[in-house]
Each structure stands twice: as structure tokens, then as C-alpha cells.
Amino acid sequence: MTQSLRARQAQVAATSFLALFSIVGLALYGLPFFYDFMVQEFGWSRTTVTSGNALSKLLVGPLFGFLAGWIIDRFGPRRVMLAGIAMAGIALIGLGSIDTLAGFYIFYLFNALGYVFGGPLPNQVLLSRWFTKARGRAMGFAYLGIGIGGALVPFLAVWLTNAFGWQGALKAIGVLIIVVSLPMAFFVKESPESSEVEVAPRSGGGGEKVPMGWILRTPAFYLLLLGSMCSIAAVGGTNQHLKLFLSLDHGYAQAEAAKVASLVLASSLFGRLLMGWLADRFPKKFVMLLIYMLVAVSIPMLFFISTPGMIYLFAVVFGIGLGGEYMVIPLMAAELFGVRVLGRAMGVILTADGVAEATAPMLVGSIYDGTGSYTLGFTTLIVFAVLGAAAILLLPRRSLAPAEAAEPVAAN
């Protein structure tokens, strides 16, 4: 490999790191940190402040998810990323300027578009074009940006809020998203020359497609679908309401709430590394079950928040589960169904998971608005988490893929 190619691959990895740092770490994980300000200043309910994320994702995902993929295949990931980064930055700048519910929904729509066009999807394509043998390591490095951005944004939000007010802080983070990630994406090259990167050989199967029908007739597919939806609903519902719960219900100062939120995301970095290590050494079913049980046992800790140190124990346990949550789903799907059908299987699973992640926070907010307490809402999330773990427990341990769907794996 030439030195110039190494340099360009380093540029690509850095570009994806900064894009995910900004669009997922700063924007996605940063916005819930401002929900309590919206409740206090605008008098909005908790259902309302969580509905922006829910409604925008439910609208944007089905309408633009396929379109984004088609555009990336047709024109390359770079232009799509540029549009996504710009929309994500504009979304936070706009949310820092609104005082009406209509404006709130409009700019949350921009935030969802920014995630679709500038988030994981185009970055996965960009990295896959530039890396073959080192693709896993490149993806791992890029995805560290999510955890690092999510761990930093609470402290950044507190500092900016003290200096400029909460709306000024949102505007500043929006500008930061554009300044940090747009220049790298502007100068990155879509893909290397065909002579520069070794193309991995096709497997003996010749790349033939495996019918999706056999998966849709397999009970294990629906167990995996149900398990992932339930656990992601529990994670999303908890994460979106954590700052509201700490700040408005238990009087946490902004700086103290920031420590808890940052510890969750810092622990997720460790969780991602730990669960990846375990998944390489133990049956993935049991690793997935461990992750889901960590989520299930962490949420009840919030009922004992007055116990000294309990909130920090929650942050560590929940964060480790959060870090492994999204990573283990495609690993489990590949083990059960084979890699030749993985894209189509994950397309169905991720769409369903997105619905769960979007609607669970709004459900918890609605329950809170009706009861004046998080008791029933958090209990509902615990039930989701336990159901998710139970579904995974019922999964088979062996691969269900037909012989012709098997994909040879190179030894490490």
C-alpha cells in the first residue's frame, strides 16, 4: 500500500469520525439535554418535547431512507454527507431560535434529515469503499466519535448555556457541527482509484442472492425483531427522559446532570469494546442476552435515586448496555441468517427498531403528563427490557442459514 493511499485512508477515517462525532454525538445525544429548558420556558409538556424526535423520525425514515441510499449509490456519499451536515447544523441553529411549536417541528425535521443524509449510512458506504481488510477497525474508529461526542456535549452545553443562555448554546453547537465536520467532508474523495485498493475475492457461491422468504418464515427472525425493538424502546425511552427526570423531578443542577449524562456515554465506549471482545469469544446469543439484561437491571435503579451513588451506578451499567445495544444486533443476525441476506434482514429490523426508538420516549412522556410521575413510565420501560431479553433467550444458538447462504470467513 502506498504512503499516499494510507494518508487518504486516514483522511477518510477522520472525516467519518468527525461526522459521527457531530451529527450523532453532538446533535442526537445533545438535544435531550435542552428539553427541560423548553418545558420551563415554553410550558410544553413532556409528550410535546419528545414528540419532535418521534414524529420527525417516523416521517423521514420511511420517506427518505431509501432515497438517501439510492442517491449515495448514484452520486456517491460525499455530496449526501455535505447536505446532511448542513441540515444537522441548521436544525440546532433553528431550534435555538424558535418560540413556537411549528418551528420546533420544522427544525426537528431538519435534524432527522441530517441524521439520515449525514449520519451512519453515508459514512458506512464511504468507509467500505476505502477499506477492505481493515474495514472493521476503520468502522470501529469512526464510531468512537459517537461516544466521545455524546460524552463531551453535556459539559459543552452547560458551559455554553452559562455563557449565552440555552438557546444561544443550541445555536453555538449547530455552528460547531458545521465547522468541525463540513470542511473534511468537502475535501474527502468519494472512492479510491480501482488500482489502489485490493478487492476482496468473491466467495465460492458466486454472490448469488439468497431469497428473503425463508427468513420471513423463520420464527427466530421475529424473536430477534421483537427482542431488539423492546430493548431499544427501553434504551430510547430512558435516555430521552434522563435529563428531564434529573433536573425537573429531582432538582439536579445543570452541571451535575451533565456529569451523569456524560458518564452514560463514556461507559458506552467501554461497553462497545467489551461486548465486541466478548462476541468474538462466546456465543453471540449470550452476549446479546447479557446486554439486554444490563439494560433491564439498570432502569429500576432510577427508583432509588436518593441512595448515595446510585445514579452513578445506573449511568455505568446503563451506559455499558447502551454501548453494546446497536452493535450486537447485526452480529446476531449474521450468525443466524448468514451474510448474504444480512442487508435485507437488517433493513426490516432497523426500520422496526427506529419506530420503537422514536415512539417509546413519547409514550413515557404521555404517561408522565397523565400521572405526574415517572413510576409507571419507567415500569413500562422495564417491562419492554425484560420482554426483549426473554425473546433473545428463545433464539437458537446455531446458524439457520441454508448451506448456499453461508459465507466463508477468513481466519484471524
Short mmCIF file of C-alpha atoms in Angstrom, two decimals:
data_model
loop_
_atom_site.label_atom_id
_atom_site.label_comp_id
_atom_site.label_asym_id
_atom_site.label_seq_id
_atom_site.Cartn_x
_atom_site.Cartn_y
_atom_site.Cartn_z
CA MET A 1 0.00 0.00 0.00
CA THR A 2 1.46 3.38 -0.98
CA GLN A 3 2.07 6.16 1.52
CA SER A 4 -0.34 8.47 -0.33
CA LEU A 5 -3.12 5.86 -0.11
CA ARG A 6 -2.54 5.48 3.63
CA ALA A 7 -2.81 9.23 4.01
CA ARG A 8 -6.08 9.34 2.08
CA GLN A 9 -7.49 6.44 4.11
CA ALA A 10 -6.56 8.30 7.29
CA GLN A 11 -8.40 11.33 5.91
CA VAL A 12 -11.48 9.21 5.20
CA ALA A 13 -11.46 7.70 8.70
CA ALA A 14 -11.07 11.15 10.26
CA THR A 15 -13.89 12.50 8.11
CA SER A 16 -16.29 9.79 9.28
CA PHE A 17 -15.14 10.18 12.89
CA LEU A 18 -15.90 13.91 12.85
CA ALA A 19 -19.22 13.48 11.01
CA LEU A 20 -20.47 10.91 13.54
CA PHE A 21 -18.99 12.94 16.41
CA SER A 22 -21.07 15.91 15.26
CA ILE A 23 -24.32 14.52 13.85
CA VAL A 24 -24.85 11.66 16.30
CA GLY A 25 -22.73 12.60 19.32
CA LEU A 26 -23.44 16.34 19.50
CA ALA A 27 -26.85 16.60 17.84
CA LEU A 28 -28.67 13.34 18.62
CA TYR A 29 -27.41 12.96 22.19
CA GLY A 30 -27.17 16.68 22.85
CA LEU A 31 -30.74 17.75 22.09
CA PRO A 32 -32.41 15.93 25.03
CA PHE A 33 -30.16 17.95 27.35
CA PHE A 34 -32.24 21.03 26.44
CA TYR A 35 -35.71 19.52 26.93
CA ASP A 36 -36.07 20.81 30.49
CA PHE A 37 -35.43 24.38 29.32
CA MET A 38 -38.22 24.04 26.75
CA VAL A 39 -40.62 22.70 29.37
CA GLN A 40 -39.84 25.56 31.75
CA GLU A 41 -39.72 28.43 29.24
CA PHE A 42 -42.46 27.47 26.79
CA GLY A 43 -44.69 25.49 29.14
CA TRP A 44 -44.64 22.49 26.83
CA SER A 45 -45.48 19.04 28.16
CA ARG A 46 -43.02 16.16 28.19
CA THR A 47 -45.03 14.50 25.47
CA THR A 48 -44.51 17.57 23.32
CA VAL A 49 -40.75 17.93 23.80
CA THR A 50 -40.19 14.25 22.96
CA SER A 51 -42.64 14.29 20.04
CA GLY A 52 -40.26 16.24 17.79
CA ASN A 53 -37.83 13.34 17.66
CA ALA A 54 -40.65 10.79 17.31
CA LEU A 55 -42.66 12.43 14.56
CA SER A 56 -39.68 13.58 12.52
CA LYS A 57 -38.08 10.11 12.51
CA LEU A 58 -41.36 8.39 11.69
CA LEU A 59 -41.81 10.76 8.76
CA VAL A 60 -38.23 10.97 7.49
CA GLY A 61 -37.23 7.31 7.90
CA PRO A 62 -39.75 5.72 5.53
CA LEU A 63 -39.80 8.63 3.04
CA PHE A 64 -36.10 9.44 2.77
CA GLY A 65 -34.21 6.36 3.99
CA PHE A 66 -34.45 4.55 0.63
CA LEU A 67 -33.94 7.82 -1.27
CA ALA A 68 -30.71 8.53 0.61
CA GLY A 69 -29.41 5.06 -0.22
CA TRP A 70 -30.29 5.50 -3.89
CA ILE A 71 -28.59 8.91 -4.04
CA ILE A 72 -25.47 7.52 -2.37
CA ASP A 73 -25.28 4.66 -4.89
CA ARG A 74 -25.89 7.06 -7.77
CA PHE A 75 -23.78 10.08 -6.81
CA GLY A 76 -21.53 8.87 -4.00
CA PRO A 77 -21.58 9.53 -0.24
CA ARG A 78 -19.68 12.85 -0.20
CA ARG A 79 -22.44 15.12 -1.55
CA VAL A 80 -25.04 13.43 0.62
CA MET A 81 -22.84 13.91 3.68
CA LEU A 82 -22.37 17.61 2.91
CA ALA A 83 -26.14 18.10 2.73
CA GLY A 84 -26.68 16.09 5.92
CA ILE A 85 -24.06 18.02 7.90
CA ALA A 86 -25.52 21.33 6.76
CA MET A 87 -29.07 20.26 7.70
CA ALA A 88 -27.96 18.99 11.13
CA GLY A 89 -26.23 22.28 11.88
CA ILE A 90 -29.18 24.32 10.63
CA ALA A 91 -31.51 22.22 12.78
CA LEU A 92 -29.77 23.16 16.03
CA ILE A 93 -29.35 26.79 14.99
CA GLY A 94 -33.07 26.88 14.20
CA LEU A 95 -34.08 25.14 17.45
CA GLY A 96 -32.08 27.82 19.25
CA SER A 97 -34.20 30.49 17.58
CA ILE A 98 -37.77 29.17 17.86
CA ASP A 99 -40.54 30.11 20.25
CA THR A 100 -43.41 28.28 18.54
CA LEU A 101 -44.33 24.63 18.26
CA ALA A 102 -44.43 24.87 14.46
CA GLY A 103 -40.81 26.00 14.41
CA PHE A 104 -39.90 23.19 16.80
CA TYR A 105 -41.28 20.55 14.44
CA ILE A 106 -39.80 22.14 11.31
CA PHE A 107 -36.26 22.19 12.68
CA TYR A 108 -36.58 18.76 14.25
CA LEU A 109 -37.45 17.58 10.74
CA PHE A 110 -34.15 19.08 9.58
CA ASN A 111 -32.41 17.22 12.41
CA ALA A 112 -33.86 13.89 11.26
CA LEU A 113 -32.88 14.63 7.65
CA GLY A 114 -29.38 15.49 8.79
CA TYR A 115 -29.10 12.14 10.56
CA VAL A 116 -30.31 10.19 7.50
CA PHE A 117 -28.13 12.03 4.97
CA GLY A 118 -25.04 12.72 7.09
CA GLY A 119 -25.03 10.03 9.78
CA PRO A 120 -24.15 6.32 9.80
CA LEU A 121 -25.46 5.39 6.33
CA PRO A 122 -23.17 7.52 4.09
CA ASN A 123 -20.22 7.02 6.43
CA GLN A 124 -20.57 3.23 6.25
CA VAL A 125 -20.54 3.45 2.45
CA LEU A 126 -17.57 5.83 2.40
CA LEU A 127 -15.52 3.62 4.71
CA SER A 128 -16.47 0.47 2.83
CA ARG A 129 -15.22 1.98 -0.43
CA TRP A 130 -11.83 2.88 1.02
CA PHE A 131 -11.12 -0.09 3.28
CA THR A 132 -11.18 -3.86 2.71
CA LYS A 133 -9.09 -5.87 5.18
CA ALA A 134 -9.06 -3.06 7.77
CA ARG A 135 -12.74 -2.19 7.33
CA GLY A 136 -13.76 -3.35 10.80
CA ARG A 137 -11.05 -1.31 12.50
CA ALA A 138 -11.90 1.74 10.41
CA MET A 139 -15.59 1.44 11.34
CA GLY A 140 -14.67 0.98 14.98
CA PHE A 141 -12.52 4.11 14.98
CA ALA A 142 -15.20 6.19 13.24
CA TYR A 143 -17.90 5.04 15.65
CA LEU A 144 -15.82 6.11 18.62
CA GLY A 145 -16.77 9.61 17.52
CA ILE A 146 -20.37 8.96 18.63
CA GLY A 147 -19.40 8.07 22.20
CA ILE A 148 -16.82 10.84 22.52
CA GLY A 149 -19.20 13.46 21.14
CA GLY A 150 -22.01 12.23 23.39
CA ALA A 151 -19.72 12.29 26.44
CA LEU A 152 -18.49 15.83 25.73
CA VAL A 153 -21.75 17.52 24.73
CA PRO A 154 -23.31 17.72 28.25
CA PHE A 155 -20.32 19.68 29.58
CA LEU A 156 -20.20 21.77 26.43
CA ALA A 157 -23.92 22.50 26.77
CA VAL A 158 -23.53 23.62 30.41
CA TRP A 159 -20.59 25.90 29.58
CA LEU A 160 -22.33 27.46 26.58
CA THR A 161 -25.62 27.84 28.46
CA ASN A 162 -23.89 29.71 31.27
CA ALA A 163 -22.25 31.98 28.71
CA PHE A 164 -25.04 32.53 26.16
CA GLY A 165 -28.28 31.05 27.54
CA TRP A 166 -29.77 27.75 26.44
CA GLN A 167 -30.90 28.97 23.03
CA GLY A 168 -27.52 30.56 22.37
CA ALA A 169 -25.93 27.25 23.37
CA LEU A 170 -28.02 25.37 20.79
CA LYS A 171 -27.02 27.86 18.09
CA ALA A 172 -23.35 27.55 19.03
CA ILE A 173 -23.47 23.74 18.89
CA GLY A 174 -25.17 23.97 15.49
CA VAL A 175 -22.37 26.19 14.19
CA LEU A 176 -19.80 23.85 15.75
CA ILE A 177 -21.30 20.86 13.90
CA ILE A 178 -20.80 22.62 10.57
CA VAL A 179 -17.33 23.99 11.38
CA VAL A 180 -15.99 20.68 12.71
CA SER A 181 -17.30 18.26 10.10
CA LEU A 182 -18.11 20.13 6.87
CA PRO A 183 -14.52 21.02 5.72
CA MET A 184 -13.29 17.41 5.99
CA ALA A 185 -16.33 16.12 4.12
CA PHE A 186 -15.88 18.79 1.44
CA PHE A 187 -12.32 17.70 0.61
CA VAL A 188 -12.68 13.93 1.02
CA LYS A 189 -12.57 11.82 -2.14
CA GLU A 190 -15.58 9.62 -2.94
CA SER A 191 -13.58 6.44 -3.54
CA PRO A 192 -10.03 5.35 -4.44
CA GLU A 193 -8.85 4.52 -7.90
CA SER A 194 -9.65 0.91 -8.78
CA SER A 195 -5.93 0.06 -8.92
CA GLU A 196 -5.20 1.39 -5.44
CA VAL A 197 -7.23 -0.90 -3.20
CA GLU A 198 -7.22 -4.67 -3.21
CA VAL A 199 -10.67 -6.01 -3.95
CA ALA A 200 -11.71 -8.89 -1.72
CA PRO A 201 -12.45 -12.03 -3.76
CA ARG A 202 -15.96 -13.25 -4.03
CA SER A 203 -16.90 -16.40 -2.18
CA GLY A 204 -17.35 -19.68 -3.90
CA GLY A 205 -21.08 -19.10 -4.05
CA GLY A 206 -20.59 -16.55 -6.80
CA GLY A 207 -22.50 -13.84 -4.99
CA GLU A 208 -25.93 -15.22 -5.83
CA LYS A 209 -28.77 -13.74 -3.82
CA VAL A 210 -30.47 -15.76 -1.14
CA PRO A 211 -34.29 -15.49 -1.09
CA MET A 212 -35.66 -13.38 1.76
CA GLY A 213 -38.75 -15.56 2.01
CA TRP A 214 -37.15 -18.27 4.14
CA ILE A 215 -36.21 -15.70 6.78
CA LEU A 216 -39.76 -14.34 6.89
CA ARG A 217 -40.96 -17.89 7.53
CA THR A 218 -38.47 -18.40 10.39
CA PRO A 219 -39.72 -17.78 13.96
CA ALA A 220 -36.20 -16.76 15.03
CA PHE A 221 -36.41 -13.69 12.79
CA TYR A 222 -39.46 -12.43 14.65
CA LEU A 223 -37.87 -13.20 18.03
CA LEU A 224 -34.84 -11.11 17.04
CA LEU A 225 -37.12 -8.39 15.70
CA LEU A 226 -39.22 -8.33 18.89
CA GLY A 227 -36.20 -8.53 21.17
CA SER A 228 -34.35 -5.66 19.52
CA MET A 229 -37.46 -3.46 19.32
CA CYS A 230 -38.28 -3.95 23.01
CA SER A 231 -34.76 -3.33 24.25
CA ILE A 232 -34.18 -0.30 22.02
CA ALA A 233 -37.52 1.12 23.17
CA ALA A 234 -36.28 0.78 26.76
CA VAL A 235 -32.96 2.44 25.93
CA GLY A 236 -34.51 5.27 23.92
CA GLY A 237 -37.25 5.98 26.44
CA THR A 238 -34.76 6.14 29.31
CA ASN A 239 -32.14 8.21 27.52
CA GLN A 240 -34.57 10.82 26.19
CA HIS A 241 -36.08 11.42 29.63
CA LEU A 242 -32.97 11.21 31.81
CA LYS A 243 -32.22 14.95 31.91
CA LEU A 244 -35.88 15.81 32.48
CA PHE A 245 -36.02 13.30 35.33
CA LEU A 246 -32.84 14.57 36.98
CA SER A 247 -33.37 18.28 36.51
CA LEU A 248 -37.11 18.85 36.92
CA ASP A 249 -38.09 15.96 39.20
CA HIS A 250 -35.05 15.72 41.45
CA GLY A 251 -33.55 19.19 41.34
CA TYR A 252 -30.17 18.28 39.87
CA ALA A 253 -28.09 21.30 38.89
CA GLN A 254 -27.16 21.53 35.22
CA ALA A 255 -23.52 20.64 35.90
CA GLU A 256 -24.46 17.59 37.99
CA ALA A 257 -26.91 16.35 35.37
CA ALA A 258 -24.17 16.82 32.78
CA LYS A 259 -21.85 14.54 34.77
CA VAL A 260 -24.45 11.77 34.78
CA ALA A 261 -25.24 12.11 31.05
CA SER A 262 -21.54 12.19 30.19
CA LEU A 263 -20.83 9.12 32.33
CA VAL A 264 -23.53 7.21 30.43
CA LEU A 265 -21.87 7.93 27.08
CA ALA A 266 -18.34 7.39 28.40
CA SER A 267 -19.43 4.00 29.74
CA SER A 268 -20.94 3.22 26.34
CA LEU A 269 -17.44 3.43 24.83
CA PHE A 270 -16.24 0.77 27.25
CA GLY A 271 -19.41 -1.24 26.61
CA ARG A 272 -18.84 -1.20 22.86
CA LEU A 273 -15.28 -2.50 23.25
CA LEU A 274 -16.17 -5.05 25.94
CA MET A 275 -19.14 -6.53 24.10
CA GLY A 276 -17.21 -6.70 20.85
CA TRP A 277 -14.47 -8.64 22.64
CA LEU A 278 -17.00 -10.98 24.24
CA ALA A 279 -18.84 -11.52 20.94
CA ASP A 280 -15.62 -12.80 19.36
CA ARG A 281 -15.16 -15.39 22.12
CA PHE A 282 -18.59 -16.52 23.28
CA PRO A 283 -21.92 -17.37 21.61
CA LYS A 284 -23.44 -14.11 20.43
CA LYS A 285 -26.83 -15.08 21.80
CA PHE A 286 -25.46 -15.00 25.35
CA VAL A 287 -23.61 -11.74 24.77
CA MET A 288 -26.83 -10.19 23.46
CA LEU A 289 -28.73 -11.55 26.44
CA LEU A 290 -26.13 -10.02 28.78
CA ILE A 291 -26.52 -6.63 27.11
CA TYR A 292 -30.30 -6.73 27.34
CA MET A 293 -30.19 -7.80 30.99
CA LEU A 294 -27.87 -4.88 31.79
CA VAL A 295 -30.48 -2.53 30.35
CA ALA A 296 -33.26 -4.31 32.27
CA VAL A 297 -31.49 -4.15 35.65
CA SER A 298 -30.26 -0.58 35.26
CA ILE A 299 -33.62 1.19 34.84
CA PRO A 300 -35.00 0.11 38.28
CA MET A 301 -32.00 1.88 39.84
CA LEU A 302 -33.68 5.18 38.96
CA PHE A 303 -36.36 4.42 41.59
CA PHE A 304 -33.61 4.56 44.23
CA ILE A 305 -32.00 7.77 43.06
CA SER A 306 -31.91 9.15 46.60
CA THR A 307 -29.46 6.42 47.62
CA PRO A 308 -25.92 7.88 47.53
CA GLY A 309 -24.02 6.85 44.43
CA MET A 310 -26.98 5.02 42.88
CA ILE A 311 -27.31 7.41 39.94
CA TYR A 312 -23.66 6.86 39.02
CA LEU A 313 -24.04 3.09 39.25
CA PHE A 314 -27.04 3.43 36.94
CA ALA A 315 -25.00 5.53 34.50
CA VAL A 316 -22.22 2.94 34.28
CA VAL A 317 -24.48 -0.13 33.95
CA PHE A 318 -26.90 1.54 31.55
CA GLY A 319 -24.04 3.02 29.53
CA ILE A 320 -22.36 -0.37 29.07
CA GLY A 321 -25.66 -1.79 27.84
CA LEU A 322 -26.17 1.20 25.55
CA GLY A 323 -22.73 0.73 24.02
CA GLY A 324 -23.36 -2.90 23.11
CA GLU A 325 -27.02 -2.49 22.13
CA TYR A 326 -26.77 -1.42 18.50
CA MET A 327 -23.53 -3.27 17.75
CA VAL A 328 -24.77 -6.74 18.69
CA ILE A 329 -27.94 -6.79 16.54
CA PRO A 330 -26.24 -7.18 13.12
CA LEU A 331 -23.76 -9.65 14.64
CA MET A 332 -26.63 -11.82 15.87
CA ALA A 333 -28.49 -11.51 12.57
CA ALA A 334 -25.39 -12.52 10.60
CA GLU A 335 -24.83 -15.55 12.82
CA LEU A 336 -28.44 -16.71 12.48
CA PHE A 337 -29.17 -15.96 8.83
CA GLY A 338 -25.80 -15.58 7.05
CA VAL A 339 -24.21 -12.51 5.49
CA ARG A 340 -25.72 -12.85 2.00
CA VAL A 341 -29.13 -11.81 3.26
CA LEU A 342 -27.92 -9.56 6.08
CA GLY A 343 -28.62 -6.25 4.34
CA ARG A 344 -32.24 -7.09 3.63
CA ALA A 345 -32.82 -8.62 7.06
CA MET A 346 -31.29 -5.61 8.81
CA GLY A 347 -33.32 -3.26 6.64
CA VAL A 348 -36.50 -4.71 8.16
CA ILE A 349 -35.07 -4.90 11.68
CA LEU A 350 -33.62 -1.38 11.72
CA THR A 351 -36.84 0.11 10.38
CA ALA A 352 -38.81 -1.55 13.18
CA ASP A 353 -36.17 -0.57 15.74
CA GLY A 354 -36.36 3.03 14.56
CA VAL A 355 -40.10 3.07 15.18
CA ALA A 356 -39.56 1.70 18.70
CA GLU A 357 -36.80 4.20 19.47
CA ALA A 358 -38.90 7.12 18.23
CA THR A 359 -42.20 6.27 19.92
CA ALA A 360 -41.06 4.99 23.34
CA PRO A 361 -39.93 8.42 24.67
CA MET A 362 -43.20 9.97 23.55
CA LEU A 363 -45.14 7.16 25.29
CA VAL A 364 -43.25 7.74 28.54
CA GLY A 365 -43.86 11.47 28.24
CA SER A 366 -47.57 10.89 27.73
CA ILE A 367 -47.72 8.62 30.79
CA TYR A 368 -45.90 11.24 32.86
CA ASP A 369 -48.26 14.00 31.72
CA GLY A 370 -51.22 11.83 32.71
CA THR A 371 -49.91 10.66 36.10
CA GLY A 372 -47.45 13.36 37.17
CA SER A 373 -44.80 10.72 37.85
CA TYR A 374 -42.25 8.59 36.03
CA THR A 375 -43.14 5.48 38.06
CA LEU A 376 -45.50 3.92 35.54
CA GLY A 377 -43.47 5.11 32.54
CA PHE A 378 -40.19 3.65 33.79
CA THR A 379 -42.00 0.46 34.83
CA THR A 380 -43.25 0.18 31.25
CA LEU A 381 -39.66 0.51 30.00
CA ILE A 382 -38.54 -2.22 32.42
CA VAL A 383 -41.25 -4.50 31.03
CA PHE A 384 -40.02 -3.75 27.50
CA ALA A 385 -36.45 -4.57 28.51
CA VAL A 386 -37.42 -7.87 30.16
CA LEU A 387 -39.55 -8.87 27.16
CA GLY A 388 -36.60 -8.12 24.90
CA ALA A 389 -34.31 -10.33 26.97
CA ALA A 390 -36.91 -13.12 27.01
CA ALA A 391 -37.19 -13.05 23.23
CA ILE A 392 -33.42 -13.31 22.85
CA LEU A 393 -33.32 -16.20 25.33
CA LEU A 394 -35.59 -18.17 22.98
CA LEU A 395 -33.29 -17.72 19.97
CA PRO A 396 -31.45 -20.82 18.72
CA ARG A 397 -27.69 -20.99 19.23
CA ARG A 398 -26.85 -22.43 15.82
CA SER A 399 -26.97 -20.80 12.41
CA LEU A 400 -30.20 -21.22 10.46
CA ALA A 401 -28.75 -20.12 7.12
CA PRO A 402 -29.13 -22.53 4.20
CA ALA A 403 -25.86 -24.08 3.06
CA GLU A 404 -25.79 -21.95 -0.08
CA ALA A 405 -26.16 -18.80 2.05
CA ALA A 406 -23.06 -19.47 4.10
CA GLU A 407 -20.21 -17.01 3.62
CA PRO A 408 -16.63 -18.17 4.25
CA VAL A 409 -14.85 -16.18 6.95
CA ALA A 410 -11.13 -15.58 6.86
CA ALA A 411 -9.23 -16.77 9.90
CA ASN A 412 -7.74 -14.04 12.09
#
